XYZ file of C-alpha atoms in Angstrom:
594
model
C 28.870 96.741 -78.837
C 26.867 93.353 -79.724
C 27.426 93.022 -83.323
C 30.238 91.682 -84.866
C 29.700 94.148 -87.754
C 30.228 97.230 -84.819
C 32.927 95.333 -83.924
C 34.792 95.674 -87.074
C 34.325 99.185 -87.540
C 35.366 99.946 -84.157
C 38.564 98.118 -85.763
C 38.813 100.029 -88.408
C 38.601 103.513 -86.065
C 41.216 102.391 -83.695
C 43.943 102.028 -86.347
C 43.049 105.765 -87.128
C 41.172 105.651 -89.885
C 38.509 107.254 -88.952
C 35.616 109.288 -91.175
C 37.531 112.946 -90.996
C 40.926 111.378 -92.287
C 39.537 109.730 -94.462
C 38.214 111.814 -96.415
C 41.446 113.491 -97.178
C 42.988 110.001 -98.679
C 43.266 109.644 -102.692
C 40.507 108.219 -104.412
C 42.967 105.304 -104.961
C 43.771 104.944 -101.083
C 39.901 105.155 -100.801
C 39.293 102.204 -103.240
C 41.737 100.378 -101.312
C 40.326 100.942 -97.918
C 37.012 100.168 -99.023
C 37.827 97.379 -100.245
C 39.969 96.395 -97.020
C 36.588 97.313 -95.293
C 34.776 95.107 -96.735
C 36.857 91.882 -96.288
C 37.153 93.085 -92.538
C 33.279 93.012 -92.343
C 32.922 89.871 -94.138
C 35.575 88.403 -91.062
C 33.656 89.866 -88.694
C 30.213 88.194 -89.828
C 30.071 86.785 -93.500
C 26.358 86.304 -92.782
C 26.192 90.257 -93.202
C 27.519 90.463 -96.327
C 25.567 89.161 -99.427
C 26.799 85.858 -100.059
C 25.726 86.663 -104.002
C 29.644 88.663 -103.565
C 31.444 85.258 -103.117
C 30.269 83.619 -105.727
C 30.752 86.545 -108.292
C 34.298 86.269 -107.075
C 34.232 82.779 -108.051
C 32.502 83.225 -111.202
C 35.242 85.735 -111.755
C 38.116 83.419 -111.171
C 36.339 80.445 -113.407
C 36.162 83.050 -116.634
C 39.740 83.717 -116.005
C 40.466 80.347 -115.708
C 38.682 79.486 -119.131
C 39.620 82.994 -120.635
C 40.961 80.889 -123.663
C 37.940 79.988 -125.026
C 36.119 82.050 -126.895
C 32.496 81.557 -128.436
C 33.229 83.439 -131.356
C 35.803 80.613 -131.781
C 32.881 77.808 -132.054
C 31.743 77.394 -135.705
C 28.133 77.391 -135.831
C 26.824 74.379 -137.075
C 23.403 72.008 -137.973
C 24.344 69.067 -136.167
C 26.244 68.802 -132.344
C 29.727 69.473 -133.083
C 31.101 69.498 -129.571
C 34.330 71.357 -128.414
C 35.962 70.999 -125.512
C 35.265 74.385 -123.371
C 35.773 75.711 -119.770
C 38.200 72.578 -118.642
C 36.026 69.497 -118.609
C 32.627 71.030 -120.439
C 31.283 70.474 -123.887
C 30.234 73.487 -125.678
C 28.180 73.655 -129.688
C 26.793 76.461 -131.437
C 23.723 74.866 -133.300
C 22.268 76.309 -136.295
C 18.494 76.583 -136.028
C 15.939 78.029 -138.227
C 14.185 81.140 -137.242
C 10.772 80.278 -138.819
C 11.022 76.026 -138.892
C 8.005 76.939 -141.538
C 11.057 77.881 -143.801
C 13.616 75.428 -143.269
C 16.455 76.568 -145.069
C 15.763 79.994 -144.512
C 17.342 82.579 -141.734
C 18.731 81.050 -139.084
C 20.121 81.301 -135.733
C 22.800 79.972 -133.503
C 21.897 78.534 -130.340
C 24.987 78.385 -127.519
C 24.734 74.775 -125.775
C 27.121 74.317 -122.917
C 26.752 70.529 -121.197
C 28.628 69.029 -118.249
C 29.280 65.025 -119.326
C 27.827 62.077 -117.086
C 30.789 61.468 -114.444
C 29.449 57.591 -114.096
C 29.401 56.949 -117.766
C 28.594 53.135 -117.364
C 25.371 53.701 -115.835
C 24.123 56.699 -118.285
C 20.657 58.124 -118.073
C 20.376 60.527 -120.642
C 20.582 64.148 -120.670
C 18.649 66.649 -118.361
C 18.200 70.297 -119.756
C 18.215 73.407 -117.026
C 16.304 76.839 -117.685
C 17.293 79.574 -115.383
C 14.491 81.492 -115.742
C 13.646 85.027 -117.194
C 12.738 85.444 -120.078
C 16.180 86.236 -120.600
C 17.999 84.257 -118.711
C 21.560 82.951 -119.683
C 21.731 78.646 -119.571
C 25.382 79.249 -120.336
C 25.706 81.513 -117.044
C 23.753 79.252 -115.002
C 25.461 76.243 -115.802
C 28.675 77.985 -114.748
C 27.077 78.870 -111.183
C 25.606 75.796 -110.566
C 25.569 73.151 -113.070
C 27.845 70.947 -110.863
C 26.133 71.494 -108.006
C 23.106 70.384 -109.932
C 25.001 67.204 -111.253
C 25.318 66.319 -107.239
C 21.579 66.623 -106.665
C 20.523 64.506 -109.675
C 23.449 61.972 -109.432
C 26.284 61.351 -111.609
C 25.145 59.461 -114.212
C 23.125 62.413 -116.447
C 24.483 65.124 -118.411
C 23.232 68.245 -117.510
C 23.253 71.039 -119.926
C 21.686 74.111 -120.581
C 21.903 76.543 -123.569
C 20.599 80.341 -124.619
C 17.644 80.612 -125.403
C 17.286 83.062 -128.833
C 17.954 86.441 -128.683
C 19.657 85.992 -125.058
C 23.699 85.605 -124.071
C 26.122 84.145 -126.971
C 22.891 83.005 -129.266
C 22.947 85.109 -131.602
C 21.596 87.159 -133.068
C 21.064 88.754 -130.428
C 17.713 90.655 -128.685
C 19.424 93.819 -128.220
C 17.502 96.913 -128.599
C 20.995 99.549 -128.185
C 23.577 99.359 -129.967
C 26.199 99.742 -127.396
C 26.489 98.706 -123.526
C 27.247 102.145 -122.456
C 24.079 103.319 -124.309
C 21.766 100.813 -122.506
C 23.553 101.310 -119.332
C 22.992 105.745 -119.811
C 19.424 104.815 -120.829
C 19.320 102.719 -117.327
C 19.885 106.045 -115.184
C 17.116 108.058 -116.596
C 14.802 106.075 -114.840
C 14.899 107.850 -111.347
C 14.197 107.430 -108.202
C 10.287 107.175 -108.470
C 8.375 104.595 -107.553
C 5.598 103.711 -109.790
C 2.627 104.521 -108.699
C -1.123 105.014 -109.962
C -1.046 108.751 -109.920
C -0.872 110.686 -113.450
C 2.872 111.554 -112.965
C 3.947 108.524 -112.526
C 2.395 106.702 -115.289
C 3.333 109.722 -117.803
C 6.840 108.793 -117.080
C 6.637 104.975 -117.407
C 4.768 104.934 -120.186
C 6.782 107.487 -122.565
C 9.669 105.342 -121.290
C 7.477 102.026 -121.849
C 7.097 103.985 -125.560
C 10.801 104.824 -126.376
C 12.287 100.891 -125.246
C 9.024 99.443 -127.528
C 9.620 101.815 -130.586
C 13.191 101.107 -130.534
C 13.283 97.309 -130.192
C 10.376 97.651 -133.314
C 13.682 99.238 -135.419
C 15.633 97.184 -134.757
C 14.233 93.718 -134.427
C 10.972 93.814 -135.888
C 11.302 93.475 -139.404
C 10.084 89.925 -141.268
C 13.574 88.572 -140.129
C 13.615 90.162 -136.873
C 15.182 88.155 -134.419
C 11.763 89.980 -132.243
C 9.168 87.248 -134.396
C 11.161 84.132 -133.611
C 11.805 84.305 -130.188
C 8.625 83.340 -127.991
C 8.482 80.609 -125.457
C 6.961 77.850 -128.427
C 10.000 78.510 -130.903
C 12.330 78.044 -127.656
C 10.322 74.817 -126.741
C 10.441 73.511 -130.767
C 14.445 73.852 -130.142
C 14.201 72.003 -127.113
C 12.772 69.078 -129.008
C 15.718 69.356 -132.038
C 18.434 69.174 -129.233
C 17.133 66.425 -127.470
C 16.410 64.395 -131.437
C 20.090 65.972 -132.083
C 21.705 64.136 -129.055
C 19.918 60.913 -129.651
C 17.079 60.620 -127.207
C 13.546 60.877 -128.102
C 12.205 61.882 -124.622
C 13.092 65.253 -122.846
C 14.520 65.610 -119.380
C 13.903 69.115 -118.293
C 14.166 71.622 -114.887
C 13.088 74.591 -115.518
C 13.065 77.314 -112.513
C 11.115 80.497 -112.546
C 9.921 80.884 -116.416
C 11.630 77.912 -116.833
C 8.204 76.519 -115.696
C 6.302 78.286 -118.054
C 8.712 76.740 -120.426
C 8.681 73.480 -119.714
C 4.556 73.884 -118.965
C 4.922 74.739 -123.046
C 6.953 71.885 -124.014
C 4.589 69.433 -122.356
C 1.544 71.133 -123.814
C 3.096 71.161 -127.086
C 4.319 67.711 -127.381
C 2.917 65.556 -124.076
C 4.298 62.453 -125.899
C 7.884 63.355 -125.553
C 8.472 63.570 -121.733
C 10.307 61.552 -119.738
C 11.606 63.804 -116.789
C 10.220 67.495 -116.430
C 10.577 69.053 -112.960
C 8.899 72.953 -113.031
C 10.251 74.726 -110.276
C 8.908 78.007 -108.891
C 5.503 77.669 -110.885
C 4.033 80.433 -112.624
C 0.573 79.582 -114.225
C 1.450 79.666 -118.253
C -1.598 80.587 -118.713
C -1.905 83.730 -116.520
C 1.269 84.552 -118.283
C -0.067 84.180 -121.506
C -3.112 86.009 -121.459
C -1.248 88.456 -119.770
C -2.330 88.625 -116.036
C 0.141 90.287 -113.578
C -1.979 91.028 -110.629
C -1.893 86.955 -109.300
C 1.726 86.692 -108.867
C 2.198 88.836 -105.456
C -0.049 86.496 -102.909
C 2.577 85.836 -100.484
C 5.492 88.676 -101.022
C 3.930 90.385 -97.932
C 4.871 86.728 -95.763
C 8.132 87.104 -97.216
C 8.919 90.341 -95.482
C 7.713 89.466 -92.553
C 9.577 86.326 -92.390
C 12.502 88.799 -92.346
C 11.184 90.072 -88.983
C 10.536 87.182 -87.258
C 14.075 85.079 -88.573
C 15.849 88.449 -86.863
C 13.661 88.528 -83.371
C 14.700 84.136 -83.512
C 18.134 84.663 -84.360
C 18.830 87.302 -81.454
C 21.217 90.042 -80.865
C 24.466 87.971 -82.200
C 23.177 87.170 -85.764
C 20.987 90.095 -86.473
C 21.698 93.665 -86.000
C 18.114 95.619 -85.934
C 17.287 92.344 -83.301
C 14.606 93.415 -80.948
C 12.063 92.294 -78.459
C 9.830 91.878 -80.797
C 9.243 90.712 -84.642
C 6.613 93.655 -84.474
C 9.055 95.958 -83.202
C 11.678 95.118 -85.584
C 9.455 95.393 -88.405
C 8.417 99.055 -87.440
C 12.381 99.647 -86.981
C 12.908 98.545 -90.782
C 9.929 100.876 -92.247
C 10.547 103.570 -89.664
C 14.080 103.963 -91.552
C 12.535 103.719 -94.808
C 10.222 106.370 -94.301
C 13.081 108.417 -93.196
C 14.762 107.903 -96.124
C 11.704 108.820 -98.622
C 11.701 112.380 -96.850
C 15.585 112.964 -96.443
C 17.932 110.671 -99.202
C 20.813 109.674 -97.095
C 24.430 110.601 -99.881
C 27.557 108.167 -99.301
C 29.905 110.284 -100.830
C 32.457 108.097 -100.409
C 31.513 104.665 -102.298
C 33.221 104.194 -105.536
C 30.661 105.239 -107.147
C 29.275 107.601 -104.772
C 25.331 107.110 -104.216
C 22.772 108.343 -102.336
C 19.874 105.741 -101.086
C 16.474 106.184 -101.544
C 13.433 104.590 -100.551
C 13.612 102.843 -103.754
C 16.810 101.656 -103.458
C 15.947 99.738 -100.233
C 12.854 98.647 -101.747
C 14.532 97.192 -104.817
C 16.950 95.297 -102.078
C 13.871 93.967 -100.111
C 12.235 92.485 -103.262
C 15.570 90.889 -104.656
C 15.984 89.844 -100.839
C 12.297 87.960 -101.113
C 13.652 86.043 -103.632
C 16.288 84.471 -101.686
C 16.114 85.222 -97.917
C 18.803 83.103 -96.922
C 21.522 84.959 -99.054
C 20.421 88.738 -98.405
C 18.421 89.093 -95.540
C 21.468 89.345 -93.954
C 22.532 92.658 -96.112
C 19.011 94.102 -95.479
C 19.773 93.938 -92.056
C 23.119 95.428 -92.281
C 21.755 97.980 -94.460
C 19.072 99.130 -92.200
C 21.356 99.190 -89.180
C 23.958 101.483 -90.913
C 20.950 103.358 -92.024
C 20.220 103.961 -88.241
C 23.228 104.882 -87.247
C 24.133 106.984 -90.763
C 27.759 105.270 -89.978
C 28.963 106.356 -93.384
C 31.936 103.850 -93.078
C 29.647 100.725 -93.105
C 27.289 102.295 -95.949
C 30.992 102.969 -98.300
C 31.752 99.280 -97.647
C 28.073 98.251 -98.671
C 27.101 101.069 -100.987
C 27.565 98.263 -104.421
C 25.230 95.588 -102.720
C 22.833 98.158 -102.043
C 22.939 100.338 -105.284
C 24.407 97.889 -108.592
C 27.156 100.608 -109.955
C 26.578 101.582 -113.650
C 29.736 101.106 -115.916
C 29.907 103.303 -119.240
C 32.887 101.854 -121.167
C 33.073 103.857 -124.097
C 35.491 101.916 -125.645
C 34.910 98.592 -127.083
C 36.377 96.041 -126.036
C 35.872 93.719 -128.882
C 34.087 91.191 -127.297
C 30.543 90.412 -128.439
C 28.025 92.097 -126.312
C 25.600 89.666 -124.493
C 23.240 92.372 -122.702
C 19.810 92.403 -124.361
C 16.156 93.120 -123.908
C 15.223 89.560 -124.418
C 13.108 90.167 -121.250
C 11.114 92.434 -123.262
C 10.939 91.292 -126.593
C 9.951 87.533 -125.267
C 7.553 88.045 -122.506
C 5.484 90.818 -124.472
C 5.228 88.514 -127.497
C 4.394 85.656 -125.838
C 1.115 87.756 -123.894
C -1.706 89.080 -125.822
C -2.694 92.277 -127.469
C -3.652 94.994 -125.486
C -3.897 99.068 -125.363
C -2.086 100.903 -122.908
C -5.347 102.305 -121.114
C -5.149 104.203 -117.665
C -8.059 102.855 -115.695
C -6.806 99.421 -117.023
C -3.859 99.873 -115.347
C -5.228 101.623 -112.233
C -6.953 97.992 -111.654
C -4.433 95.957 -112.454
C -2.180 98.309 -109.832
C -4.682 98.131 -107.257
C -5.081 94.556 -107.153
C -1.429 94.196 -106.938
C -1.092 96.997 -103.944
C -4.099 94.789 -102.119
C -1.895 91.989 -102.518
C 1.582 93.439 -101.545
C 1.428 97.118 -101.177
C 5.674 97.304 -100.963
C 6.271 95.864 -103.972
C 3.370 96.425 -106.092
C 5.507 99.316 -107.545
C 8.008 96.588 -108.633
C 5.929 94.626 -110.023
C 3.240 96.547 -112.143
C 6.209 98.279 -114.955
C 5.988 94.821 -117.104
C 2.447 95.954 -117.677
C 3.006 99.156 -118.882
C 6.036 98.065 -120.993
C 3.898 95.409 -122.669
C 0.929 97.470 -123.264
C 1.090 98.356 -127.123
C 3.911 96.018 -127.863
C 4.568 96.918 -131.416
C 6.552 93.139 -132.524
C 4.287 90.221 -132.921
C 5.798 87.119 -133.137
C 4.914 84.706 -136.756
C 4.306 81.613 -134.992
C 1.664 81.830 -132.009
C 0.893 78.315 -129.980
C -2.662 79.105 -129.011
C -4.315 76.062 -127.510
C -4.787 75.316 -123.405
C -1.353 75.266 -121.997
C -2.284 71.755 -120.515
C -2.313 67.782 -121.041
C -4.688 64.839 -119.965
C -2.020 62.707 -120.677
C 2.171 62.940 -120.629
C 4.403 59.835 -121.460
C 5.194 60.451 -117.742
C 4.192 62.697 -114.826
C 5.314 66.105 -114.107
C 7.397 66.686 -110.638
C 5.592 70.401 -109.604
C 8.091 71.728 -107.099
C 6.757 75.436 -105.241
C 8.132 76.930 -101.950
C 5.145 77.503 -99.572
C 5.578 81.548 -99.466
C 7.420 82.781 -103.051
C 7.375 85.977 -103.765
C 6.384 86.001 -107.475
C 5.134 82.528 -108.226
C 2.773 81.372 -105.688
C 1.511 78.143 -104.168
C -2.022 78.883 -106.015
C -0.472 78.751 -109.226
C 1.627 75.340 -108.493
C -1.773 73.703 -107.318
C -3.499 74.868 -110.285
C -0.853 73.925 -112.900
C -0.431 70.553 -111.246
C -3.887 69.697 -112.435
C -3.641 70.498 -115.622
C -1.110 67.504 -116.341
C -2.185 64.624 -116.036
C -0.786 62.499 -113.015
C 1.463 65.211 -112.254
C 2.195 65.309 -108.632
C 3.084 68.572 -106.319
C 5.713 68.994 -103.961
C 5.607 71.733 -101.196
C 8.590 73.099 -99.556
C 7.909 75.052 -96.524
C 10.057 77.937 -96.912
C 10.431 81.316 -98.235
C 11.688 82.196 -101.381
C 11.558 81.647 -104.746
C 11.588 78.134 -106.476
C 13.318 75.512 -104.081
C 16.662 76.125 -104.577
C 16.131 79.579 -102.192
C 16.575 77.365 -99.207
C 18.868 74.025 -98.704
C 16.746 70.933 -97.958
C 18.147 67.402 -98.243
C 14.485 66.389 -98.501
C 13.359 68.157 -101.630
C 16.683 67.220 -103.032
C 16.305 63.470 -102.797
C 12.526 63.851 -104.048
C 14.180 65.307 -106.977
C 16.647 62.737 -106.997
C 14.092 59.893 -106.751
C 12.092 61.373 -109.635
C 15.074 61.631 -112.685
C 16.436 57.704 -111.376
C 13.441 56.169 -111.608
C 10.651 58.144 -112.288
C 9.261 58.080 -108.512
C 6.856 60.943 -107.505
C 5.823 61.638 -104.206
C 2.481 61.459 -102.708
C -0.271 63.407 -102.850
C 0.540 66.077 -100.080
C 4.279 65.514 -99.663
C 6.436 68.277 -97.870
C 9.367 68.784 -97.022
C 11.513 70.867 -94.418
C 14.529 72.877 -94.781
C 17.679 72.753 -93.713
C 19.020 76.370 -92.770
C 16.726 79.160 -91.858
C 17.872 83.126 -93.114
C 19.767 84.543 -89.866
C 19.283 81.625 -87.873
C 21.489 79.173 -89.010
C 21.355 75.548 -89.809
C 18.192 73.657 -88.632
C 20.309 70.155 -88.424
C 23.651 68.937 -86.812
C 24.536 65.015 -87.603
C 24.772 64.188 -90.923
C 26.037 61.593 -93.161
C 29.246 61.918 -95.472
C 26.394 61.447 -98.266
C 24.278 64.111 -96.779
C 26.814 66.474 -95.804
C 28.161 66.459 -99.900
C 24.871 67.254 -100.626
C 23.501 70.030 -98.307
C 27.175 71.626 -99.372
C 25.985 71.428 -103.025
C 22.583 72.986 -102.149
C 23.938 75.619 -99.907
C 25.982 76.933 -102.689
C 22.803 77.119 -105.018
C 21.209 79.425 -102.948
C 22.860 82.239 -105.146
C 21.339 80.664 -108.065
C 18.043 81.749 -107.382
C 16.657 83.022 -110.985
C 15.866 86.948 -110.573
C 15.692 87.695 -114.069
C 13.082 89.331 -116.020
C 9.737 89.105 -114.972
C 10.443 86.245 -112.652
């Protein structure tokens, strides 16, 4: 055989455990084997295995690690009363107001989590990180990759990050169930559809659309609902405290994803008070404001076919649907996925069994768009067990096609930090509007012109937005732009992402002024999708002393999905720091919206 993967499960079949026997195992033997299957196929070729698995292993190991700390531990308070937390990090619960209109009203408790300056005799301050979303954990994300981040910007800035309200271990929090198990049941009703434009379709969105929208109205809408006080201008407002709070007057920011509509807010908001904001993977905050969704999908279509022509470059060793053509490849991939629509293929065997779907393959192309270099490698491991139906290699990767649902029925005691902050921010933040078929119908067609595979992805925010019934006290309504900022934006875009395109960048980068925009030619959303020392030091540059390239500046990457590393010699220096930006890769925001 020429794939390492085939090679592995020919390994597995000559010590006798083949398909027939093993379905006569226990389900624990089969947990076990699985399991054993998978680390033999990871052996084999770790670049066919979703690299996303390794770190959750890691991430699992650090929360054991700091399993003695407990947020419910950290007294909530109005001024930054750190605690030591997760071995060498800070950690605060700061007391906010909901409405700052009423000052000594309702509040809430914002979770701050900071990694100190290493090099504290040449200090620079502070720099905030925003994962993206809405609904994105800062807590989280500083745990993946805040000291990977510290290695990009250099040693001498803090870098923290914090939940935004109504998201993680802020409370309270913008949950619309009341238990995980409920949200998780509610999850599975959804089906196996794909939206579409026809009347079917829609009926079943929309009374969904209804149920989530009546029920968040319940139970977060009322004049203290945590629903009115938790749009993108509150969350910039407690930006501003934090930074007063620590004792500098000037934000340092990177925001990825909606972290750039974020930081596009702050700097609209209060232009006086920047000193460093980089917006990374640039959505328009205006288009997501008014609300327009049919912009966003410009280059998902290059995306996917990047996946084709990585595989035909990397060859026969490296990918595993490799043909003699990117053309050919590419009508392997949707010849299986047409199969698929007509005849589901089970995998009885997974822990939890599944069966795959077109959607399910479709859901694992789009969250492969977002970061090629991590998953296009499971896409085409999928697809080639798909080929083949070897049921062995589908058990071992049924969980990184299909996410498992959990329903623990038994509490655990720990607070809950699931939520539909998604939701309850992004359809606040957007205007007013009906839910109205032949709206919908055009906003869905110019969205399938644009990327007919994932327009079906894409086009459920609108429905669930449509007849939003929380509106949030506090509105910002002027331009979402600045003549002037104490200092220049750093606009950072990929030159193919899947959700926030290049268009959007180049328009946003003219509505600051002096802001200049960096292109990095890869694919994948915001810059961290793909390691380049080049972006990295432009970064760099920018937080040390405020330099910002010029006008045109792009850069190259490093690694290419499938194909491997596009450079050999390297400094010490640079080595450190490709390392660090390899192991972002996982980081790449895929929350919410964006």
């Amino acid at each position: 055989m020429d794939f390492k993967l085939d090679a592995a499960l020919q390994f597995k079949s000559s010590t006798g455990l083949v398909h027939a026997r093993f379905k006569t195992l226990s389900r624990k033997a089969r947990v076990v084997l699985i399991a054993l299957a998978a680390i033999v196929l990871s052996v084999a070729h770790y670049t066919f295995i979703d690299s996303s698995y390794y770190a959750r292993e890691q991430e699992s190991q650090s929360h054991m690690q700091a399993a003695e700390f407990s947020w419910d531990n950290v007294e909530p308070r109005r001024q930054l009363d750190w605690t030591s937390c997760y071995s060498d990090n800070k950690c605060a619960r700061l007391l906010l107001p909901l409405d700052y209109d009423t000052p000594d009203g309702p509040t809430t408790a914002i979770a701050i989590r900071m990694i100190p300056a290493a090099d504290q005799d040449n200090y620079r301050g502070t720099i905030f990180l925003n994962p993206g979303g809405p609904g994105g954990s800062g807590v989280d994300f500083l745990e993946r990759s805040g000291t990977n981040i510290s290695r990009i910007v250099g040693p001498s800035f803090d870098v923290l990050s914090f939940d935004p309200r109504g998201i993680g271990r802020t409370t309270p929090l913008a949950s619309c169930f009341e238990t995980a198990s409920q949200r998780a049941i509610w999850a599975t009703q959804e089906g196996h559809q794909l939206i579409d434009a026809s009347d079917e379709s829609l009926g079943i969105i929309h009374a969904r659309a209804e149920v989530l929208a009546q029920r968040c109205k319940e139970l977060l809408g009322g004049e203290w609902g945590i629903g009115r006080f938790a749009t993108t201008p509150y969350v910039a407002r407690d930006m501003l405290e934090i930074t007063q709070l620590l004792g500098q007057e000037q934000l340092q920011y990177w925001g990825f994803s909606y972290g750039s509509i974020l930081g596009q807010y702050f700097a609209a908001m209060y232009p006086d008070r920047i000193k460093r904001v980089v917006i990374d993977g640039v959505c328009d905050a205006e288009y997501y404001r008014a609300p327009s969704w049919d912009t966003d999908l410009v280059y998902t279509e290059d995306v996917v076919d990047s996946l084709f022509t990585y595989c035909h470059q990397a060859g026969p060793k490296k990918c595993p649907i490799y043909d003699t053509s990117a053309a050919k490849i590419r009508e392997r991939y949707f010849r299986v996925l047409d199969g698929v629509e007509k005849d589901a293929v089970p995998v009885a065997l997974a822990e939890p069994p599944v069966v795959i779907t077109r959607k399910a393959l479709t859901s694992q192309l789009f969250r492969a768009s977002y970061k090629p270099l991590a998953v296009f490698p499971l896409v085409a491991a999928t697809i080639h067990a798909l080929e083949s139906r070897n049921q062995t290699a589908l058990t071992a990767l049924a969980q990184q096609i299909i996410s498992p649902t959990e329903c623990n029925c038994e509490s655990s005691g720990a607070r809950p930090i699931q939520s539909e902050a998604s939701s309850v921010i992004e359809c606040a933040d957007g205007g007013v509007y009906p839910y109205d078929v032949d709206a919908f119908r055009r906003q869905y067609a110019n969205m399938s012109e644009a990327s007919p595979n994932f327009a079906p992805m894409w086009a459920s925010s609108w429905v669930q937005c449509a007849d939003w019934k929380i509106r949030p006290k506090w509105e910002f309504t002027a331009p979402l732009e600045a003549a002037n900022t104490s200092h220049p934006l750093l606009v950072v875009s990929t030159r193919y992402d899947p959700v926030t395109p290049l268009t959007h960048a180049r328009r946003v980068s003219k509505k600051f002024g002096g802001a200049a925009l960096l292109t990095q030619e890869s694919y994948g959303h915001c810059s961290i999708s793909a390691p380049s020392l080049c972006t990295a030091k432009h970064i760099r540059a920018y937080f040390v002393n405020g330099t910002l390239p010029e006008e045109g500046s792009t850069c190259e990457v490093d690694e290419l999905p499938l194909v491997g590393p596009t450079v050999r010699a390297l400094s010490t220096e640079d080595k450190e720091l490709l390392g660090a930006l390899r192991s972002l890769v996982d980081s790449v925001p895929s929350f919410g919206r964006l």
